[in-house]
mmCIF file of C-alpha atoms in Angstrom:
data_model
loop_
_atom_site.group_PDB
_atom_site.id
_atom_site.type_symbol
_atom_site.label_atom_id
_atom_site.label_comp_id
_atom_site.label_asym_id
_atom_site.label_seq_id
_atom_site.Cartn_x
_atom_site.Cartn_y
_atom_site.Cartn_z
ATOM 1 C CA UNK A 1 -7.683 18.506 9.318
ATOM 2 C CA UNK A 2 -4.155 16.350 9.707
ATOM 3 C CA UNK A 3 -2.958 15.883 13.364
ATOM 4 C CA UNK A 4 -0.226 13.279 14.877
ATOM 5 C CA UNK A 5 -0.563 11.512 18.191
ATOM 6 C CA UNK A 6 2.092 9.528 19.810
ATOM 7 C CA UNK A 7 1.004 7.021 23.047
ATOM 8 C CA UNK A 8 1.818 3.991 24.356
ATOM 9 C CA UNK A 9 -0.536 1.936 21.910
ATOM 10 C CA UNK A 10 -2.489 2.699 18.671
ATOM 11 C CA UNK A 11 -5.664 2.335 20.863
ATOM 12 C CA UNK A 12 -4.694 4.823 23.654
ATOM 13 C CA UNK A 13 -3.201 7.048 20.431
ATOM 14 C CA UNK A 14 -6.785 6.754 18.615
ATOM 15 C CA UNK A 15 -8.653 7.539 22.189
ATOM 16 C CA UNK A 16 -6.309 10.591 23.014
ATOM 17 C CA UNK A 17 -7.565 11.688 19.212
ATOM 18 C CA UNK A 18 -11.018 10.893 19.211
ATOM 19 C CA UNK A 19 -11.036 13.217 23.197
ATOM 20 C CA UNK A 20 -8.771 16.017 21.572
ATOM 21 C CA UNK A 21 -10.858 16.434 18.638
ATOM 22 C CA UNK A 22 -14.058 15.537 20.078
ATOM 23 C CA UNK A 23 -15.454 13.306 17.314
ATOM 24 C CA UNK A 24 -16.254 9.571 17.436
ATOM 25 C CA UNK A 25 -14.123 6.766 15.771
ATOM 26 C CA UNK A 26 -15.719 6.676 12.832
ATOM 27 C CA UNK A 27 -15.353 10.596 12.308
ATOM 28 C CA UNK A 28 -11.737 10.357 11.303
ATOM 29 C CA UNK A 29 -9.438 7.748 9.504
ATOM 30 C CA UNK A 30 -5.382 6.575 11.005
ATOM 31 C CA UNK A 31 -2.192 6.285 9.875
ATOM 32 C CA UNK A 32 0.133 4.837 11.461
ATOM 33 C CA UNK A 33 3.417 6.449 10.847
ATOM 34 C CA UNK A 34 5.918 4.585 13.531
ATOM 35 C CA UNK A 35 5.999 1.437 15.765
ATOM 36 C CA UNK A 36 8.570 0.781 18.547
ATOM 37 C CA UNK A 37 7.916 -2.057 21.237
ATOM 38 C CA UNK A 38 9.129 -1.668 24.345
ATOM 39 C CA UNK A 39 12.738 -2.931 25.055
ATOM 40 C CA UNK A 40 15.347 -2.673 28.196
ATOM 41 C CA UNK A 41 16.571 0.808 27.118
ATOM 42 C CA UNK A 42 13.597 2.029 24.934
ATOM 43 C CA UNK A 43 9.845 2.229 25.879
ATOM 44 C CA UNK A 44 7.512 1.399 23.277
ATOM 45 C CA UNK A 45 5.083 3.863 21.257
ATOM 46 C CA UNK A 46 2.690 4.410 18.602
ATOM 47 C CA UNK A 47 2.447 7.359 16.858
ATOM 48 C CA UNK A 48 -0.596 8.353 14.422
ATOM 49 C CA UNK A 49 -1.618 10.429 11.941
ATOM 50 C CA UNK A 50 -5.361 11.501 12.062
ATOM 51 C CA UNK A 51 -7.602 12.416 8.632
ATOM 52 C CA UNK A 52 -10.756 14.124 10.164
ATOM 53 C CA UNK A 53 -13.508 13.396 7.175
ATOM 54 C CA UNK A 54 -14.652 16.654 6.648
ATOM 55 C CA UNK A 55 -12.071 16.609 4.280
ATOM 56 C CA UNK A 56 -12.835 13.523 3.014
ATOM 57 C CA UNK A 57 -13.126 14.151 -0.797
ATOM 58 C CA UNK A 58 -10.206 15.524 -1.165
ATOM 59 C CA UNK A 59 -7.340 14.914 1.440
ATOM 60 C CA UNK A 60 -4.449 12.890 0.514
ATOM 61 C CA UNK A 61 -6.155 9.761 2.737
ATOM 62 C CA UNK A 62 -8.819 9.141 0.480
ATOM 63 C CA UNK A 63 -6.995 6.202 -0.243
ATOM 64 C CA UNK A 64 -6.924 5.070 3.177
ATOM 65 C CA UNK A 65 -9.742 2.694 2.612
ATOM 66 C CA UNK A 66 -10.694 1.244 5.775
ATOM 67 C CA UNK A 67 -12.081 -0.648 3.327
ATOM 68 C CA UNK A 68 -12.308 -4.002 2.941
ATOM 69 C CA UNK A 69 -14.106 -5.331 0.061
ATOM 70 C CA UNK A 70 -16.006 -7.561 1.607
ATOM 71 C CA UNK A 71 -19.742 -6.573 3.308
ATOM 72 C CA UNK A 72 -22.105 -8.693 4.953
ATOM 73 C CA UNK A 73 -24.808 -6.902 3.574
ATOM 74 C CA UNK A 74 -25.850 -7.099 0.343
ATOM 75 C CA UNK A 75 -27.009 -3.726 -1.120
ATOM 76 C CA UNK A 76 -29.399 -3.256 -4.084
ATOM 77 C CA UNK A 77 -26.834 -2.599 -7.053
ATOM 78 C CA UNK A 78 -29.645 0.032 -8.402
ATOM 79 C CA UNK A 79 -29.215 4.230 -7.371
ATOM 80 C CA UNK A 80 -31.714 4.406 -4.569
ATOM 81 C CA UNK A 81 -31.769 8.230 -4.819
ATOM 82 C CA UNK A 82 -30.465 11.099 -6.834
ATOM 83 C CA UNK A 83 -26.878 11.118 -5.538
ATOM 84 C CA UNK A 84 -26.119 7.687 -6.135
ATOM 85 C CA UNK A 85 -27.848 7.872 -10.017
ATOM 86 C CA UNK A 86 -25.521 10.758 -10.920
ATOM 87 C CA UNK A 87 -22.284 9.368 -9.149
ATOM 88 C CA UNK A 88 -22.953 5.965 -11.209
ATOM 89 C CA UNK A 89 -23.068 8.203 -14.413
ATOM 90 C CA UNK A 90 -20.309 10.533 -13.589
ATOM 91 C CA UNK A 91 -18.012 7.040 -12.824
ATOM 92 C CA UNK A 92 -19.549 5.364 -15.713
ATOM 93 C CA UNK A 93 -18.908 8.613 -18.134
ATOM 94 C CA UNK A 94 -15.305 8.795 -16.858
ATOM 95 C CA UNK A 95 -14.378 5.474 -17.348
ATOM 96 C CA UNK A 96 -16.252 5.286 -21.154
ATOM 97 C CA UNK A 97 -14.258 8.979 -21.670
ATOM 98 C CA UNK A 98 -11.170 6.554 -21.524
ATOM 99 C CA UNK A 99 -12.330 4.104 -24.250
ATOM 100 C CA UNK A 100 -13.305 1.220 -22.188
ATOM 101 C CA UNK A 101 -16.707 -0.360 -21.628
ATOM 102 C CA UNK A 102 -18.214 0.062 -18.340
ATOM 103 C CA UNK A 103 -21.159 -1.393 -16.130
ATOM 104 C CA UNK A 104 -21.231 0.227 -12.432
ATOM 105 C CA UNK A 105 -23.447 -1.099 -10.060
ATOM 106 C CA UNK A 106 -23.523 -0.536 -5.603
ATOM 107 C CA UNK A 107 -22.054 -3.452 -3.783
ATOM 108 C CA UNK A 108 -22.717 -1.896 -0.268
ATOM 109 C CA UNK A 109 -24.033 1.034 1.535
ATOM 110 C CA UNK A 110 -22.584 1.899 5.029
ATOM 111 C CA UNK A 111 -23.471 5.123 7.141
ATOM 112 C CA UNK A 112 -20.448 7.406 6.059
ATOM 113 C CA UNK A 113 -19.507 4.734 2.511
ATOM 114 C CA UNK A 114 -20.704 3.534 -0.205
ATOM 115 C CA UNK A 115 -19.157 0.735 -2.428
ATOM 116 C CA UNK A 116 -19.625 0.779 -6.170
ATOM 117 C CA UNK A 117 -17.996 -2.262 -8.660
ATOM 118 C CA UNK A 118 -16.808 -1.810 -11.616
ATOM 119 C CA UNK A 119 -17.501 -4.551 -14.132
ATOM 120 C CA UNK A 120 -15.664 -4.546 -17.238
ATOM 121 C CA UNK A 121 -13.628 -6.811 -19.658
ATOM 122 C CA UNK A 122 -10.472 -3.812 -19.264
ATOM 123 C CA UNK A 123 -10.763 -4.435 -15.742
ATOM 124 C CA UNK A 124 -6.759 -5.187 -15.348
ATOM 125 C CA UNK A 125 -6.304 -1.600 -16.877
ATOM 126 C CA UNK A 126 -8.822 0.399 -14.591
ATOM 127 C CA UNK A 127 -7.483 -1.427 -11.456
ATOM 128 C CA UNK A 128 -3.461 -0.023 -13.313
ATOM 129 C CA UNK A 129 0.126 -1.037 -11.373
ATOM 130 C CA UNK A 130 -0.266 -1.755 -7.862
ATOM 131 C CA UNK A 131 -4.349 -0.231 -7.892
ATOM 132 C CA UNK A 132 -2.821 3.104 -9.072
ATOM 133 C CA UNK A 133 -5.421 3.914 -11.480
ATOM 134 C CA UNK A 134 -8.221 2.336 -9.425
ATOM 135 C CA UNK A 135 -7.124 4.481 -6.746
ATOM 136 C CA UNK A 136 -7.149 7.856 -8.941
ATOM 137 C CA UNK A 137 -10.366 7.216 -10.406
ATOM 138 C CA UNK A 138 -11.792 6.897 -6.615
ATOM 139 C CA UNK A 139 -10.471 10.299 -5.823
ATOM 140 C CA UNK A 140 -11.903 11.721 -8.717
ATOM 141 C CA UNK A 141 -15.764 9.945 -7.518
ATOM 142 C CA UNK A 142 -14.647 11.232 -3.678
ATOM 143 C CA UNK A 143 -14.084 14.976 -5.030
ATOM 144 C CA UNK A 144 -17.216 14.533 -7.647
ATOM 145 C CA UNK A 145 -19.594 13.424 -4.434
ATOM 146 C CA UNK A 146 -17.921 16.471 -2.702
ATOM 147 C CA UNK A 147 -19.197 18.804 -5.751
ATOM 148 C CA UNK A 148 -22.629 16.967 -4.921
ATOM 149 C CA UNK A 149 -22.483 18.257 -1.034
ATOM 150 C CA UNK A 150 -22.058 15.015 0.305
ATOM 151 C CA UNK A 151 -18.711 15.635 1.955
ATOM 152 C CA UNK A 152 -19.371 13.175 4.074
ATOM 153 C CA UNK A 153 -20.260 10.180 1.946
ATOM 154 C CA UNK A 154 -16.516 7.778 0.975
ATOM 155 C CA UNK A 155 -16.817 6.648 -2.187
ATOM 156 C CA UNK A 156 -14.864 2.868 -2.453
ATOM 157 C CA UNK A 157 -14.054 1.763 -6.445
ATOM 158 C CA UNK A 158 -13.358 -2.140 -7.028
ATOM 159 C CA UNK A 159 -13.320 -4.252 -9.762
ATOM 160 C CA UNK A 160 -11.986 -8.383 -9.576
ATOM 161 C CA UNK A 161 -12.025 -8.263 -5.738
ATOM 162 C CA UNK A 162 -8.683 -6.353 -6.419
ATOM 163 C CA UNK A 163 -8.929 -4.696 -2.873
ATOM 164 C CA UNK A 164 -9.071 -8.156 -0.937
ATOM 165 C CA UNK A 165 -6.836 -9.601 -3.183
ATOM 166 C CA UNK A 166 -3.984 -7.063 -2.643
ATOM 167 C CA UNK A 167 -4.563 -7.016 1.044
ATOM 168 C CA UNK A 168 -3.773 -10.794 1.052
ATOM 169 C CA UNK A 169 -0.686 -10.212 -0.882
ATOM 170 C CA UNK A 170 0.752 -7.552 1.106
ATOM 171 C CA UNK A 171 0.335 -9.384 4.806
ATOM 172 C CA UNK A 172 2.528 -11.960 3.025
ATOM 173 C CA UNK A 173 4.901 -9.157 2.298
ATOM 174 C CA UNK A 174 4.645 -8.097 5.688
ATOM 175 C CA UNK A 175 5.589 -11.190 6.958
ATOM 176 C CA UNK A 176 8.286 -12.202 4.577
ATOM 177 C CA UNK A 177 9.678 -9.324 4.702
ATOM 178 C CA UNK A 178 10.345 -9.220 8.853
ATOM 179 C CA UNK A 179 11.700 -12.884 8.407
ATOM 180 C CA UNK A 180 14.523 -11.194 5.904
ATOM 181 C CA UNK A 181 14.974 -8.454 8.654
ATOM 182 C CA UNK A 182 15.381 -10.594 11.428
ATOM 183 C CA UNK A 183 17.763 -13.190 9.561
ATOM 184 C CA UNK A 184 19.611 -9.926 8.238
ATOM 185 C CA UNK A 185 19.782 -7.537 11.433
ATOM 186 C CA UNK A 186 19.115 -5.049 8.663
ATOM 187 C CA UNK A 187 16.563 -2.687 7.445
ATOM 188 C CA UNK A 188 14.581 -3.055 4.304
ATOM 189 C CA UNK A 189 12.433 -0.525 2.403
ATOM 190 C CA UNK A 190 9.331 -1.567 0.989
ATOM 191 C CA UNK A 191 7.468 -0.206 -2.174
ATOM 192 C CA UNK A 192 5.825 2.966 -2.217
ATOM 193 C CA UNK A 193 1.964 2.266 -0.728
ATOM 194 C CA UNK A 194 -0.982 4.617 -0.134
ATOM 195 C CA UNK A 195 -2.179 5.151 3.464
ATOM 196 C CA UNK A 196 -4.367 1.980 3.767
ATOM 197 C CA UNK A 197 -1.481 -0.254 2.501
ATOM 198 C CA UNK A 198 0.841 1.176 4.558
ATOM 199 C CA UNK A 199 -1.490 0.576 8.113
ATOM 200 C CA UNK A 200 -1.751 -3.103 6.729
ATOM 201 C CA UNK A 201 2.117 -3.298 7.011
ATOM 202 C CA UNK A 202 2.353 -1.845 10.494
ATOM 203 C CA UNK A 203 -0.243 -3.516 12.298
ATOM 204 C CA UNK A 204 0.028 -6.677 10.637
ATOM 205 C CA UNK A 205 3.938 -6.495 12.123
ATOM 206 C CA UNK A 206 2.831 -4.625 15.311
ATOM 207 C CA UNK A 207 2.991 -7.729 17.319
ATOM 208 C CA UNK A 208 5.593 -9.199 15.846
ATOM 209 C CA UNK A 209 8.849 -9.788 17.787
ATOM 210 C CA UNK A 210 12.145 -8.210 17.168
ATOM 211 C CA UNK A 211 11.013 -5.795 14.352
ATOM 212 C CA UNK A 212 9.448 -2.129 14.050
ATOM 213 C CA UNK A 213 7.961 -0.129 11.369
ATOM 214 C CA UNK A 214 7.755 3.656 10.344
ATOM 215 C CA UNK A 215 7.026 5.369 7.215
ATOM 216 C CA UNK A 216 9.181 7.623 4.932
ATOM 217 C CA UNK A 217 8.227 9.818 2.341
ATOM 218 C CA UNK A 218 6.037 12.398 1.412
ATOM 219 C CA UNK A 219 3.296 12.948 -0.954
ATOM 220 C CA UNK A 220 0.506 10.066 -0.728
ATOM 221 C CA UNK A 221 2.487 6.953 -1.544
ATOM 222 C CA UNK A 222 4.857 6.912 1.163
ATOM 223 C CA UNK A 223 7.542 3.491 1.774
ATOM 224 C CA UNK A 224 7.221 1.507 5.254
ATOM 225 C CA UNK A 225 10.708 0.409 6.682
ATOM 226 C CA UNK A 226 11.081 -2.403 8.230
ATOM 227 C CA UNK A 227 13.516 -2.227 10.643
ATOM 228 C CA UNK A 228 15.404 -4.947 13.191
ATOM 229 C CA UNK A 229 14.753 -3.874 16.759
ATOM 230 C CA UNK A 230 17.646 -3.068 18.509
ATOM 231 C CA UNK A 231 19.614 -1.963 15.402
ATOM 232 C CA UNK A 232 20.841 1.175 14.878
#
């Protein structure tokens, strides 16, 4: 299920979700399409898009990680149960069906995710431009646990810390980018990013001063706009 919310802030939008759809926080994943702050003319708002995960293997948002590489607990890398021995093989079969050598092993277990690394010498070509084929190869292990009845499990592909890695490199965009806006007074469109990459961008720039963000596009990899406040 896809819904938007629009509210004051992203926390009172995610709250007026989480009461309208009567599931917890961690029941459903956010995009943020649009950011205005409040000026002398113009009162501020959020507005949101809302993935509920019983689609999870499958909607557009699988990309929308939530996921950060990094987890304080270390999981056994070995299948602790039948699901997670055939989703190592199916990823591990996939990835050898391409030519490339493969060794998949579980980096972290969470209640609703599970994190698996890919280690492999053809790592820069599984992880593709800008995570693309890293990205597609994590649908195909979300809609393959789906087929497995565990519609509720996330499956999260990484390889070379690519996920924490990227997330460092697009905050710098974020920021560099609203310096060019503000020294500009113009608008400038950003590269086409998946869900996750694109609520980096707007929160990262939520609290900055004298710019706004909203997202254009359709299909999965939308563009974030960076726009001066106060400009047409």
């Amino acid at each position: 299920m896809v819904k938007d919310y629009e509210a004051k802030t992203e926390k009172e939008a995610i709250e007026m979700a989480a009461n309208d759809l009567g599931l917890e926080r961690d029941q459903f994943d956010v995009e943020i399409l649009e950011t205005q702050k409040s000026s002398l003319f113009k009162k501020g708002f959020v507005k949101i898009r809302v993935h509920t995960l019983e689609n999870n293997a499958v909607k557009e948002d699988d990309a929308d990680y939530s996921e950060k590489s990094t987890h304080s607990v270390v999981a056994n890398p070995l299948p602790e149960d039948e699901f997670e021995k055939k989703l190592l093989e199916f990823v591990s079969a996939v990835i050898e069906k391409m030519g490339y050598d493969i060794k998949c092993e579980i980096v972290f277990r969470e209640e609703h995710k599970i994190g698996i690394k890919l280690n492999s010498e053809s790592s820069s070509i599984l992880i593709g431009r800008k995570g693309k084929n890293l990205d597609a190869l994590q649908l195909l292990a979300n809609v393959y646990a789906g087929r497995l009845g565990r519609e509720d499990i996330r499956i999260i592909l990484d390889t070379e810390n690519y996920r924490i890695r990227r997330e460092e490199t697009l905050v710098r965009l974020a920021y560099t980018t609203a310096d060019k806006v503000r020294s500009s007074k113009n608008s400038i469109l950003l590269e086409p990013m998946n869900p996750f990459e694109r609520r980096l961008i707007h929160t990262t720039l939520n609290d900055v001063a004298d710019v706004e963000t909203k997202s254009e596009g359709d299909g999965l990899y939308k563009q974030v706009r960076v726009l001066y406040k106060g400009a047409r």
